[in-house]
PDB file of C-alpha atoms in Angstrom:
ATOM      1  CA  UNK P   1     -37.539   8.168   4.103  1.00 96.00           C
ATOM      2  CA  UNK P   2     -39.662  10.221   6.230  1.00 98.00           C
ATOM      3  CA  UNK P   3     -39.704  13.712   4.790  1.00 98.00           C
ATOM      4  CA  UNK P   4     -40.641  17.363   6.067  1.00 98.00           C
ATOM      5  CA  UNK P   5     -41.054  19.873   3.241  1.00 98.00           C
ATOM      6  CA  UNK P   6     -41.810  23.352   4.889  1.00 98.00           C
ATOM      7  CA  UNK P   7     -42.602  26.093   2.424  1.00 98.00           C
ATOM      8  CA  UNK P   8     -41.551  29.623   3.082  1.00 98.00           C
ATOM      9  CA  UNK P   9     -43.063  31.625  -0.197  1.00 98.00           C
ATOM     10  CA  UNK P  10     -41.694  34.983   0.663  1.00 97.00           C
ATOM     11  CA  UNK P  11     -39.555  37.541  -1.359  1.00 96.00           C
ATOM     12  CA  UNK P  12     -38.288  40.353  -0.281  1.00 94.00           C
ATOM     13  CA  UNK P  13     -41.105  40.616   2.829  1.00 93.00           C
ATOM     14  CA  UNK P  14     -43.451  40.056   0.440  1.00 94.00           C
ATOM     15  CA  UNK P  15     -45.389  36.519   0.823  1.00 95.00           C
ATOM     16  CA  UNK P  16     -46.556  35.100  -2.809  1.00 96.00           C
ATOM     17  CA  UNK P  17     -45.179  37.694  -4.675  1.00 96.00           C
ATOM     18  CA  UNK P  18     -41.974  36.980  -7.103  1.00 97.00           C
ATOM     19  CA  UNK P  19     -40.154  34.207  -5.633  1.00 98.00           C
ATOM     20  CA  UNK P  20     -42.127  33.650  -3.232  1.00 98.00           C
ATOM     21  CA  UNK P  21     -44.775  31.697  -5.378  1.00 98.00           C
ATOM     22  CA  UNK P  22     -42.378  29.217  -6.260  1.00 98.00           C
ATOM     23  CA  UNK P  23     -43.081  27.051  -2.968  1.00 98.00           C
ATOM     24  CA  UNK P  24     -46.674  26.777  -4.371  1.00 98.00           C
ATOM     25  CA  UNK P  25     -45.723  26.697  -7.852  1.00 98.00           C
ATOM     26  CA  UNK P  26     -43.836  23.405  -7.061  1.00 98.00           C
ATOM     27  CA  UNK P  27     -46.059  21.676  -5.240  1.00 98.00           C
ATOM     28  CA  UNK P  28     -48.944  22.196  -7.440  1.00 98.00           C
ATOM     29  CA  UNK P  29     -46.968  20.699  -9.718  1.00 98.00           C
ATOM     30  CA  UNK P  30     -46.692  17.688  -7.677  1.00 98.00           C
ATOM     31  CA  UNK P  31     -43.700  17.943  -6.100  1.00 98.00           C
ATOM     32  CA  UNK P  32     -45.195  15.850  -2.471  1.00 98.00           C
ATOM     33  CA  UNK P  33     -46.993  13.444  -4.419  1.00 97.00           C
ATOM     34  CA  UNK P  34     -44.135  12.712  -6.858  1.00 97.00           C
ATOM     35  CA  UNK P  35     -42.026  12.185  -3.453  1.00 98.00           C
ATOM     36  CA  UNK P  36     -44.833   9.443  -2.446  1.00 98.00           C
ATOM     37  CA  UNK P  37     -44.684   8.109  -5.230  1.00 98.00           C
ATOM     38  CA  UNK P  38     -40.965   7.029  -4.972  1.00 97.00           C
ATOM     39  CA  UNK P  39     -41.960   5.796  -1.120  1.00 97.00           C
ATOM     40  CA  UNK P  40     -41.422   8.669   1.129  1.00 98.00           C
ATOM     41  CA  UNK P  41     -43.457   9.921   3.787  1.00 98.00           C
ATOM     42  CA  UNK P  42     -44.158  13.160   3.132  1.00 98.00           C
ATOM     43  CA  UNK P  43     -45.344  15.950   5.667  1.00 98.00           C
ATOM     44  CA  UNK P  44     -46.221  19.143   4.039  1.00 98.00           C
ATOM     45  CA  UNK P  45     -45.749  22.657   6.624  1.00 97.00           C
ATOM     46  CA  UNK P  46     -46.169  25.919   5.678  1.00 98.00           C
ATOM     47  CA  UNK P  47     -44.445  28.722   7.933  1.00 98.00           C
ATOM     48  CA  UNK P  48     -47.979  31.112   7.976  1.00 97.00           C
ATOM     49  CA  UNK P  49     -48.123  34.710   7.893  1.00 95.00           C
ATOM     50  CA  UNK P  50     -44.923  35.914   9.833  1.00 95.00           C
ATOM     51  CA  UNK P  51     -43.420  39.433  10.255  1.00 84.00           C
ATOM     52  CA  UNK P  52     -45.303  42.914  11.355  1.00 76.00           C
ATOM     53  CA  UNK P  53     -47.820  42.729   7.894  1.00 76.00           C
ATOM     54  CA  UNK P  54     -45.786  45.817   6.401  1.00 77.00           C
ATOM     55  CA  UNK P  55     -43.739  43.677   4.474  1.00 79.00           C
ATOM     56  CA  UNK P  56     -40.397  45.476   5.437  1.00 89.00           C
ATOM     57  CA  UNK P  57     -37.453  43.448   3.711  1.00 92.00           C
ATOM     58  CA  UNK P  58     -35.006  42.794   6.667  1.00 94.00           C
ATOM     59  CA  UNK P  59     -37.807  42.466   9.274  1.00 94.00           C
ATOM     60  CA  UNK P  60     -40.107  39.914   7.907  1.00 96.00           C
ATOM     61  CA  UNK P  61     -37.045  38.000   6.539  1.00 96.00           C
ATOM     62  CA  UNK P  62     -35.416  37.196   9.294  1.00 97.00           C
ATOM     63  CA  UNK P  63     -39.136  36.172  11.086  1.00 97.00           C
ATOM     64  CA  UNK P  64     -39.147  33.586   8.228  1.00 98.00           C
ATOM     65  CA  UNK P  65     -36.054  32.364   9.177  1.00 98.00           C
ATOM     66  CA  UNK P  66     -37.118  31.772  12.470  1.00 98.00           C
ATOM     67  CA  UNK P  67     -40.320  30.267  11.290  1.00 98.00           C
ATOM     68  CA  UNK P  68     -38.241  27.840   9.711  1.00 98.00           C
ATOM     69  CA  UNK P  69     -35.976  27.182  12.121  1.00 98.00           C
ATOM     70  CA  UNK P  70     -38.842  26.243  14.246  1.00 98.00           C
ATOM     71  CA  UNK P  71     -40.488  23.845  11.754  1.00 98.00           C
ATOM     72  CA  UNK P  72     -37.146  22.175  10.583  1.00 98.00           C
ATOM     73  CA  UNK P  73     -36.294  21.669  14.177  1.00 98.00           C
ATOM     74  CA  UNK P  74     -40.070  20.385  15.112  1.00 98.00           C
ATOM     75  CA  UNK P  75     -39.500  17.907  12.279  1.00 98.00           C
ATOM     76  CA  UNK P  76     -36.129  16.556  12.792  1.00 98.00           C
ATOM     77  CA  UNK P  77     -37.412  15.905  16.194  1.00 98.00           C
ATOM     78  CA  UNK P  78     -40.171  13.287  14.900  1.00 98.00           C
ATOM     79  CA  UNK P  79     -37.526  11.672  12.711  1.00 98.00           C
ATOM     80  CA  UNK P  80     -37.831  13.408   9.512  1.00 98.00           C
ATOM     81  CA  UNK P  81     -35.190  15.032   6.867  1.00 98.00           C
ATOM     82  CA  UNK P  82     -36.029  18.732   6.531  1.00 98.00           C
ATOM     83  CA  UNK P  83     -36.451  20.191   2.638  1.00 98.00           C
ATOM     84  CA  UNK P  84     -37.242  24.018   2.698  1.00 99.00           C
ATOM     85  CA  UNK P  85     -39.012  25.078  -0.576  1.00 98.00           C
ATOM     86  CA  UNK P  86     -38.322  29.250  -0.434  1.00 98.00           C
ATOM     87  CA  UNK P  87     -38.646  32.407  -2.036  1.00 98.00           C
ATOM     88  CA  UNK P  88     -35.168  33.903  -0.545  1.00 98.00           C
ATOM     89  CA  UNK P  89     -31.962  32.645   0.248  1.00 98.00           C
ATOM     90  CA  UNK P  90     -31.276  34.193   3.362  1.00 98.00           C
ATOM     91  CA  UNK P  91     -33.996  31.528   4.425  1.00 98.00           C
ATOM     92  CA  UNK P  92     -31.036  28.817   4.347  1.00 98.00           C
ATOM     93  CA  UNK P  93     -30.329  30.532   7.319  1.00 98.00           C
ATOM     94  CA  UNK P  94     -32.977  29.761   9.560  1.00 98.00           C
ATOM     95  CA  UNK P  95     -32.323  25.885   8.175  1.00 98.00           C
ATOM     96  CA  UNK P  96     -29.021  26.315   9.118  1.00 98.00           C
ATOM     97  CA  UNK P  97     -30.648  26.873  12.754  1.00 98.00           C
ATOM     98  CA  UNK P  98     -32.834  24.054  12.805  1.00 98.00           C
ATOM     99  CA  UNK P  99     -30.347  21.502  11.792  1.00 98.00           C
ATOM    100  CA  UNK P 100     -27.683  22.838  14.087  1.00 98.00           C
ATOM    101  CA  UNK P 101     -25.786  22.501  10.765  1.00 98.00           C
ATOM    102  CA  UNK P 102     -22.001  23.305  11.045  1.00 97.00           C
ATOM    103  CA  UNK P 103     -21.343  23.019   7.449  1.00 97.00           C
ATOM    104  CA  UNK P 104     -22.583  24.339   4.345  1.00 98.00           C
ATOM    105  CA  UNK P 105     -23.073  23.951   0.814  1.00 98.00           C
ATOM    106  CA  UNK P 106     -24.140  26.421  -1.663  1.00 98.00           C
ATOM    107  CA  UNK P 107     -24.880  25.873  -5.406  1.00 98.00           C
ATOM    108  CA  UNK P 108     -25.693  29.564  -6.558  1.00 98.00           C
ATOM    109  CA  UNK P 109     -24.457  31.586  -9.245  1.00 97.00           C
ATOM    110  CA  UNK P 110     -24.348  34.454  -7.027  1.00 96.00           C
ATOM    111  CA  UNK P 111     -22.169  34.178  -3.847  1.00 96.00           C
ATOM    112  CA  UNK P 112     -24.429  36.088  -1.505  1.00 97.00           C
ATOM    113  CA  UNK P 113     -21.595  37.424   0.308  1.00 97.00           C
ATOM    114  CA  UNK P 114     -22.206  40.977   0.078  1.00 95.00           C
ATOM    115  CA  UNK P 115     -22.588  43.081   3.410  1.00 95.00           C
ATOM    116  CA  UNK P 116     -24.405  46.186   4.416  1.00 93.00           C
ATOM    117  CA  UNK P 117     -20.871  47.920   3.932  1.00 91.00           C
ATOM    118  CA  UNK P 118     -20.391  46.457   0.714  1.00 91.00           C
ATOM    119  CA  UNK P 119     -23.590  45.792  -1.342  1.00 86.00           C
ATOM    120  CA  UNK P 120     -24.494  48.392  -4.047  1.00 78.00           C
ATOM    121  CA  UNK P 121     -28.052  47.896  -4.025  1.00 79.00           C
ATOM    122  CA  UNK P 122     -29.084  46.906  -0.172  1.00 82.00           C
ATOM    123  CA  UNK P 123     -30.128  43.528  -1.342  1.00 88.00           C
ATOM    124  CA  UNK P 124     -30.290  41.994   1.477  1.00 94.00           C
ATOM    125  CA  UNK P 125     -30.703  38.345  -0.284  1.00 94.00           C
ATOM    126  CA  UNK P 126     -27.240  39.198  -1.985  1.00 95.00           C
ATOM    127  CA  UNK P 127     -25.796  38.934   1.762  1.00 97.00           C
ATOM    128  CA  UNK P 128     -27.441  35.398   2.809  1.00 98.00           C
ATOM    129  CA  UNK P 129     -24.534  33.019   2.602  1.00 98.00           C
ATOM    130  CA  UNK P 130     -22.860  36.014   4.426  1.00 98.00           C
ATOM    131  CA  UNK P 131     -25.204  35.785   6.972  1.00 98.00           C
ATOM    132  CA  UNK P 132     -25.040  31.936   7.178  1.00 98.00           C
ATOM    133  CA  UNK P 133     -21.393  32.461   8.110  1.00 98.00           C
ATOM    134  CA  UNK P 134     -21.320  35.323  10.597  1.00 98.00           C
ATOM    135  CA  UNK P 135     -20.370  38.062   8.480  1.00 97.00           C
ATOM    136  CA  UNK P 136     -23.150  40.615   8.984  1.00 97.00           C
ATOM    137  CA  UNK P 137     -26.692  40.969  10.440  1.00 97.00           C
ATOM    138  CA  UNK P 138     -25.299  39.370  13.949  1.00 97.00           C
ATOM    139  CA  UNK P 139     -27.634  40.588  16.338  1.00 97.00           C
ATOM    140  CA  UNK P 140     -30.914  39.430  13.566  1.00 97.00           C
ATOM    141  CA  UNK P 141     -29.274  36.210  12.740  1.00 98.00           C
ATOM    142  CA  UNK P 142     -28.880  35.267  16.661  1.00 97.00           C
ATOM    143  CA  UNK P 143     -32.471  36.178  17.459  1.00 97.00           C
ATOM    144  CA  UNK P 144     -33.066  32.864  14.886  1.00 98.00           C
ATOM    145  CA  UNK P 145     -33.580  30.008  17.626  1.00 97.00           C
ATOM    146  CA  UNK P 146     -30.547  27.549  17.183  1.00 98.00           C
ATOM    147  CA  UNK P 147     -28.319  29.368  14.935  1.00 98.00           C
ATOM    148  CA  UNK P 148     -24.920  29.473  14.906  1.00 98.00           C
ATOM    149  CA  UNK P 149     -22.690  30.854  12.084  1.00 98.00           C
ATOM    150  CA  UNK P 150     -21.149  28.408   9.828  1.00 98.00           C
ATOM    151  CA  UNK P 151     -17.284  28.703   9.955  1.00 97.00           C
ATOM    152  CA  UNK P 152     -16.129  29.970   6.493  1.00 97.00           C
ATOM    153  CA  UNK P 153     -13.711  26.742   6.411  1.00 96.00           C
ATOM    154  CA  UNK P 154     -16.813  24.697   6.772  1.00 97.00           C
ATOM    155  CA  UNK P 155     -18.304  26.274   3.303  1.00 98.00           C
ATOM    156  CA  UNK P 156     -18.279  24.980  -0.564  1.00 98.00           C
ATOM    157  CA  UNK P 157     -19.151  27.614  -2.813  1.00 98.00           C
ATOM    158  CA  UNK P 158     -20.315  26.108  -6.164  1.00 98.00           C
ATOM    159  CA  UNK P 159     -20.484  27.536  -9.187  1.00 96.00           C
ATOM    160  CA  UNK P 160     -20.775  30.985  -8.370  1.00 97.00           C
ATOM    161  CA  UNK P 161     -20.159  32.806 -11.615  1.00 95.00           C
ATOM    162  CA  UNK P 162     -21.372  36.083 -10.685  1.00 94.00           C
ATOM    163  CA  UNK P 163     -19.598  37.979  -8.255  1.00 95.00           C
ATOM    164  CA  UNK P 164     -19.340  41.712  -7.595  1.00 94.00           C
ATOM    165  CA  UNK P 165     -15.849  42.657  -6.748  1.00 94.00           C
ATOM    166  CA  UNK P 166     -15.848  43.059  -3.060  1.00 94.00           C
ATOM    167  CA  UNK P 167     -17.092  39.243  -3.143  1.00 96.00           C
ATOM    168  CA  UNK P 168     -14.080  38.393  -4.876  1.00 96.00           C
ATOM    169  CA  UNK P 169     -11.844  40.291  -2.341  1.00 95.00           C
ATOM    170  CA  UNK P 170     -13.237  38.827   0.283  1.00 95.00           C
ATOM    171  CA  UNK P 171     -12.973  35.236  -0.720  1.00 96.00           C
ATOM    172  CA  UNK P 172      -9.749  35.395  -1.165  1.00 96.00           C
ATOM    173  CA  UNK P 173      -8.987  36.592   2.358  1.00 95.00           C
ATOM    174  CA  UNK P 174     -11.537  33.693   3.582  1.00 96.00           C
ATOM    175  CA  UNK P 175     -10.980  30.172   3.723  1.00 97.00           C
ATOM    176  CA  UNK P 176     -13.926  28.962   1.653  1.00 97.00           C
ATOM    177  CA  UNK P 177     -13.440  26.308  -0.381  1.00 97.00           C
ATOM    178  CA  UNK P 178     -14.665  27.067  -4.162  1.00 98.00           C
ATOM    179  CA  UNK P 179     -15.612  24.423  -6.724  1.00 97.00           C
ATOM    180  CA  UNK P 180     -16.949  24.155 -10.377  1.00 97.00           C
ATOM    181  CA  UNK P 181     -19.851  22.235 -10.443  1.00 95.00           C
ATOM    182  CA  UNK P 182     -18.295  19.165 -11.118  1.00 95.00           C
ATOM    183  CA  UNK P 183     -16.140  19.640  -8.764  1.00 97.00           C
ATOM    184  CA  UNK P 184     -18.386  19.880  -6.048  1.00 97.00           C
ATOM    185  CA  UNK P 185     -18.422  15.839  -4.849  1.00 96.00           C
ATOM    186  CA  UNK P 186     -14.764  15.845  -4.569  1.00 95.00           C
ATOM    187  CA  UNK P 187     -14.544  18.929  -2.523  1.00 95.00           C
ATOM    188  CA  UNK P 188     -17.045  18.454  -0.751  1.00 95.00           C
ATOM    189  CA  UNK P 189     -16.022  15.309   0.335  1.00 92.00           C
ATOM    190  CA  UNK P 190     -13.158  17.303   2.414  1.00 91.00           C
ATOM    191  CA  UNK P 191     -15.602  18.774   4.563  1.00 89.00           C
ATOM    192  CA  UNK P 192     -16.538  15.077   5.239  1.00 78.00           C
ATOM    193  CA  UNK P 193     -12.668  14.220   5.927  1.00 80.00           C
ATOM    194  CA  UNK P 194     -12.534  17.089   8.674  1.00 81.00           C
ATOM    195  CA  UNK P 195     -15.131  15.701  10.699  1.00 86.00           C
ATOM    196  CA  UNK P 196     -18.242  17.790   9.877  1.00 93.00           C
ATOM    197  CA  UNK P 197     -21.310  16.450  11.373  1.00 95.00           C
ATOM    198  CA  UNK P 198     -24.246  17.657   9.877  1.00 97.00           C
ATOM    199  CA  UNK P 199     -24.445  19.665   6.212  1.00 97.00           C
ATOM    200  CA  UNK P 200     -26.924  21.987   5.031  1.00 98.00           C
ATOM    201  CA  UNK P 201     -26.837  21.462   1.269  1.00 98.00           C
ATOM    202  CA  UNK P 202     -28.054  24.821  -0.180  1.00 98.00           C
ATOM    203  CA  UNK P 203     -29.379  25.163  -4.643  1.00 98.00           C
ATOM    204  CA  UNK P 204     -30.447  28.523  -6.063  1.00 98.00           C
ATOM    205  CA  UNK P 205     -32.074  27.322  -8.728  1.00 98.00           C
ATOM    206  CA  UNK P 206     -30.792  29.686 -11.062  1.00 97.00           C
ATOM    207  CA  UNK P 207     -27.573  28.461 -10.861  1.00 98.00           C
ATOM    208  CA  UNK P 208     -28.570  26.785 -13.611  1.00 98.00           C
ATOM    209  CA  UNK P 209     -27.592  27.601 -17.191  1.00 97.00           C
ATOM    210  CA  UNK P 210     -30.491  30.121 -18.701  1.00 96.00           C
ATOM    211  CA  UNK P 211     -30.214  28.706 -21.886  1.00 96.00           C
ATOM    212  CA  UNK P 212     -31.143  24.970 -21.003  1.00 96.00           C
ATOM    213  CA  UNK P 213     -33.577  26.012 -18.107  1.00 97.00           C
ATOM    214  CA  UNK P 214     -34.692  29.258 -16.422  1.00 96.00           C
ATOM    215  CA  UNK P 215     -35.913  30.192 -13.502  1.00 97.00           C
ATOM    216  CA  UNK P 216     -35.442  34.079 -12.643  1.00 97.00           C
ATOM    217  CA  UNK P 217     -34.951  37.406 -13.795  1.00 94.00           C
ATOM    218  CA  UNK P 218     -31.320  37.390 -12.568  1.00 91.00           C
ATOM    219  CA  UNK P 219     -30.219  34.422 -15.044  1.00 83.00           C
ATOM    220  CA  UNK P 220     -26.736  35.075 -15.881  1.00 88.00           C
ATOM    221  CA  UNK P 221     -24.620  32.959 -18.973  1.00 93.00           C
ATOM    222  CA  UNK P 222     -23.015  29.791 -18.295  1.00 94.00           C
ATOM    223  CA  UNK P 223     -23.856  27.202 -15.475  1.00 96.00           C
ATOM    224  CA  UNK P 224     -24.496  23.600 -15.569  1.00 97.00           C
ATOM    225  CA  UNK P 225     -27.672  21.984 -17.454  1.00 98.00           C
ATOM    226  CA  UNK P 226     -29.855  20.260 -14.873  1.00 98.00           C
ATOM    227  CA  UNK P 227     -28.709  16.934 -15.762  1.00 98.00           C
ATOM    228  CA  UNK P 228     -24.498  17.999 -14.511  1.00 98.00           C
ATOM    229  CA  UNK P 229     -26.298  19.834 -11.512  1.00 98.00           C
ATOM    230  CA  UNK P 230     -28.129  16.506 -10.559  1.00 98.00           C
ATOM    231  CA  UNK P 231     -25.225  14.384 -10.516  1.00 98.00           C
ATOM    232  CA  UNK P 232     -22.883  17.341  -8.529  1.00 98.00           C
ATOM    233  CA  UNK P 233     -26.002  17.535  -5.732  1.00 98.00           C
ATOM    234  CA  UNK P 234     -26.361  13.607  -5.506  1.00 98.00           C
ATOM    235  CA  UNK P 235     -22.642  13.479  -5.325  1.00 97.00           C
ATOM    236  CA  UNK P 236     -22.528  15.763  -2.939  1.00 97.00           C
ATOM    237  CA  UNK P 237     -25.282  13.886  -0.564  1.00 96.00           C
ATOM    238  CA  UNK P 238     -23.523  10.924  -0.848  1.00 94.00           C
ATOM    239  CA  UNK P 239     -19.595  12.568   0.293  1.00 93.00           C
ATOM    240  CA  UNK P 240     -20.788  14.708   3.103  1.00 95.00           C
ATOM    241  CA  UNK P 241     -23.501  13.580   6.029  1.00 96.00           C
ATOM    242  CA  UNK P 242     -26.490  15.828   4.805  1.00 97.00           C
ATOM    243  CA  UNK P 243     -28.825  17.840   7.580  1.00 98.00           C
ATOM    244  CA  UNK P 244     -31.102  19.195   5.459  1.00 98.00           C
ATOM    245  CA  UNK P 245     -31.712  21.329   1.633  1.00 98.00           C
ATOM    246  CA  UNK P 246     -33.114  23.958   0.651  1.00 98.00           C
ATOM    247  CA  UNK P 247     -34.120  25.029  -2.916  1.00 98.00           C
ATOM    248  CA  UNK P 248     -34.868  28.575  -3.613  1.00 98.00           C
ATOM    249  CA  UNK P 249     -35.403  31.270  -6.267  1.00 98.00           C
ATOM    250  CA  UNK P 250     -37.911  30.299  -8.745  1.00 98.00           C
ATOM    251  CA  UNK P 251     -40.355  32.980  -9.724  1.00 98.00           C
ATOM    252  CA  UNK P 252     -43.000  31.004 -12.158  1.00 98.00           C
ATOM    253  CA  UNK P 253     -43.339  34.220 -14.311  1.00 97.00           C
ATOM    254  CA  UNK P 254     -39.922  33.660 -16.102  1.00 97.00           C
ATOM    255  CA  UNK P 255     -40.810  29.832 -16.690  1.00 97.00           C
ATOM    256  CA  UNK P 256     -44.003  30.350 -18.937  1.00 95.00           C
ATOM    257  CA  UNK P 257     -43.581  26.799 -19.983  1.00 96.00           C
ATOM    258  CA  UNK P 258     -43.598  25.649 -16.685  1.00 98.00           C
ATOM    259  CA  UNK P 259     -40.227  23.346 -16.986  1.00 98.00           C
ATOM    260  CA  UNK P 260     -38.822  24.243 -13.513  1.00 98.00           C
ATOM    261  CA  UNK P 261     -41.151  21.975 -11.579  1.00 98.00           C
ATOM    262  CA  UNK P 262     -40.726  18.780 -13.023  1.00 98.00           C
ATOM    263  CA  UNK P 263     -36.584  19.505 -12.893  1.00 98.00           C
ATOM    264  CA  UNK P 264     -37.039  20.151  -9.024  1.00 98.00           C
ATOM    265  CA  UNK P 265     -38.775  17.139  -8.269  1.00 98.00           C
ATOM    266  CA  UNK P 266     -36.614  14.744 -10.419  1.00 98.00           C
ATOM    267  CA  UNK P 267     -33.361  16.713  -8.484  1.00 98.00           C
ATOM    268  CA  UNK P 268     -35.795  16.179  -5.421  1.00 98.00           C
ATOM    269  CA  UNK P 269     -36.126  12.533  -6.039  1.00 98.00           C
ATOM    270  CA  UNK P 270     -32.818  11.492  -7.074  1.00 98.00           C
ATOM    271  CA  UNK P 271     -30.745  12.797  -4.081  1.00 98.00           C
ATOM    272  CA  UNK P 272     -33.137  11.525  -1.329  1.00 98.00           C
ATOM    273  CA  UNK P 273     -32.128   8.261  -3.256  1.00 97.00           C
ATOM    274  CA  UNK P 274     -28.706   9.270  -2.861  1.00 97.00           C
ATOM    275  CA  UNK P 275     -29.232  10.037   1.088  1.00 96.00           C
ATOM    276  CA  UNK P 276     -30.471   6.547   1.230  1.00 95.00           C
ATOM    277  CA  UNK P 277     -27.843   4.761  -0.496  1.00 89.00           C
ATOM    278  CA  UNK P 278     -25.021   6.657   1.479  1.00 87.00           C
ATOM    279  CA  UNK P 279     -27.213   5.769   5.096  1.00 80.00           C
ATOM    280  CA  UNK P 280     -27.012   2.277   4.028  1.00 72.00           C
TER     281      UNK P 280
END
């Protein structure tokens, strides 16, 4: 398969600082050459220096978006399937754009569905799946080239185990679909059966359990052990017609043992394979 990873290493309008040196941290690692190695054509793109150099949160993160939006676009155009290696969430968003996705995936232990109204802290990553779907931030997200919201009936949330209370209201007034992790494949294969066209599929990295690998400062109890998370993403890739991916949220300082890498490339590895198989 020919492949486009763009890296977008910023946090919080901050490039290579906290999450944001997880895009390097993986591909140090090996990540593009372990993708060769399984017979992919690999085409490495970093977005540059984007925003106003102040490093203002809600500013600069929405530039990346459209930095990405750009590149994922640019790539798809010359036949290749866009993975996003990012700092932030909210960067899904810009992928989103590029793929002209009009469904959505997102493994995360978080839901991201905070607003400005409703977010304690003004995180604005904690609002990036409510972003994706059209929920706040209109005016930045439409200044992204290409993007359209996501309708919320068009959205699996999976695994989200931490939610703050007005998350919880809301999805129960919204039609998103919700799913264990093992329980991803199967509902996600209704988006499929409603005549989705193109997917983003969407991992936060520390939706995995903190006690078989971490990758953050935010780890929270419970979650599936890379091994279940593989098998719910490849499942997923082969139920739904995938646009694109985007992994996010490692910050190398929490993995001193440097596990996260090689778990990203095998999950890397094994659902291209799956893409493949499901083309077929």
């Amino acid at each position: 398969m020919k492949v486009s990873v763009v890296t977008a290493p910023y946090d919080s309008g901050h490039r290579d600082a906290g999450f944001g040196r997880g895009p390097g941290a993986f591909l140090a690692a090996g990540l593009a050459d372990e993708l060769a190695r399984h017979g992919h054509d690999v085409a490495v793109e970093d977005i540059g220096a984007v925003g106003d150099g102040q490093g203002r949160e809600i500013a600069t993160g929405f530039a990346v978006c459209a930095a990405v939006a750009a590149k994922v676009s640019a790539g798809i155009d010359a036949g290749r399937f866009p993975v996003v290696l990012a700092g932030n969430c909210l960067t899904a968003a810009g992928a989103v754009a590029g793929e002209r996705a009009d469904a959505i995936v997102w493994f995360d232990q978080h839901g991201d569905l905070n607003t400005p109204e409703t977010s304690a802290y003004g995180f604005l990553d904690g609002m990036a799946l409510a972003v994706v779907l059209g929920l706040c931030w209109r005016p930045m997200a439409r200044a992204i080239p290409g993007f359209r919201p996501v309708e919320p009936q068009n959205c699996l949330l999976a695994d989200a185990r931490d939610l703050d209370p007005d998350e919880l209201e809301l999805l129960q007034r919204l039609p998103v679909m919700r799913a264990s992790c093992a329980e991803a494949p199967e509902k996600a294969g209704r988006l499929g059966a409603a005549g989705i066209a193109r997917t983003h599929l969407h991992v936060d990295l520390d939706v995995h359990d903190p006690s078989a690998l971490r990758v953050n400062r935010y780890a929270r109890p419970g979650g599936p052990d890379p091994d279940r998370l593989r098998q719910a993403v490849c499942g997923v890739a082969a139920s739904v017609p995938v646009a694109g991916l985007t992994l996010t949220a490692y910050d190398p300082a929490f993995d001193p043992g440097a596990k996260v890498p090689p778990v990203a490339c095998r999950l890397l590895v094994d659902v291209l394979a799956a893409l493949e198989k499901s083309r077929c």
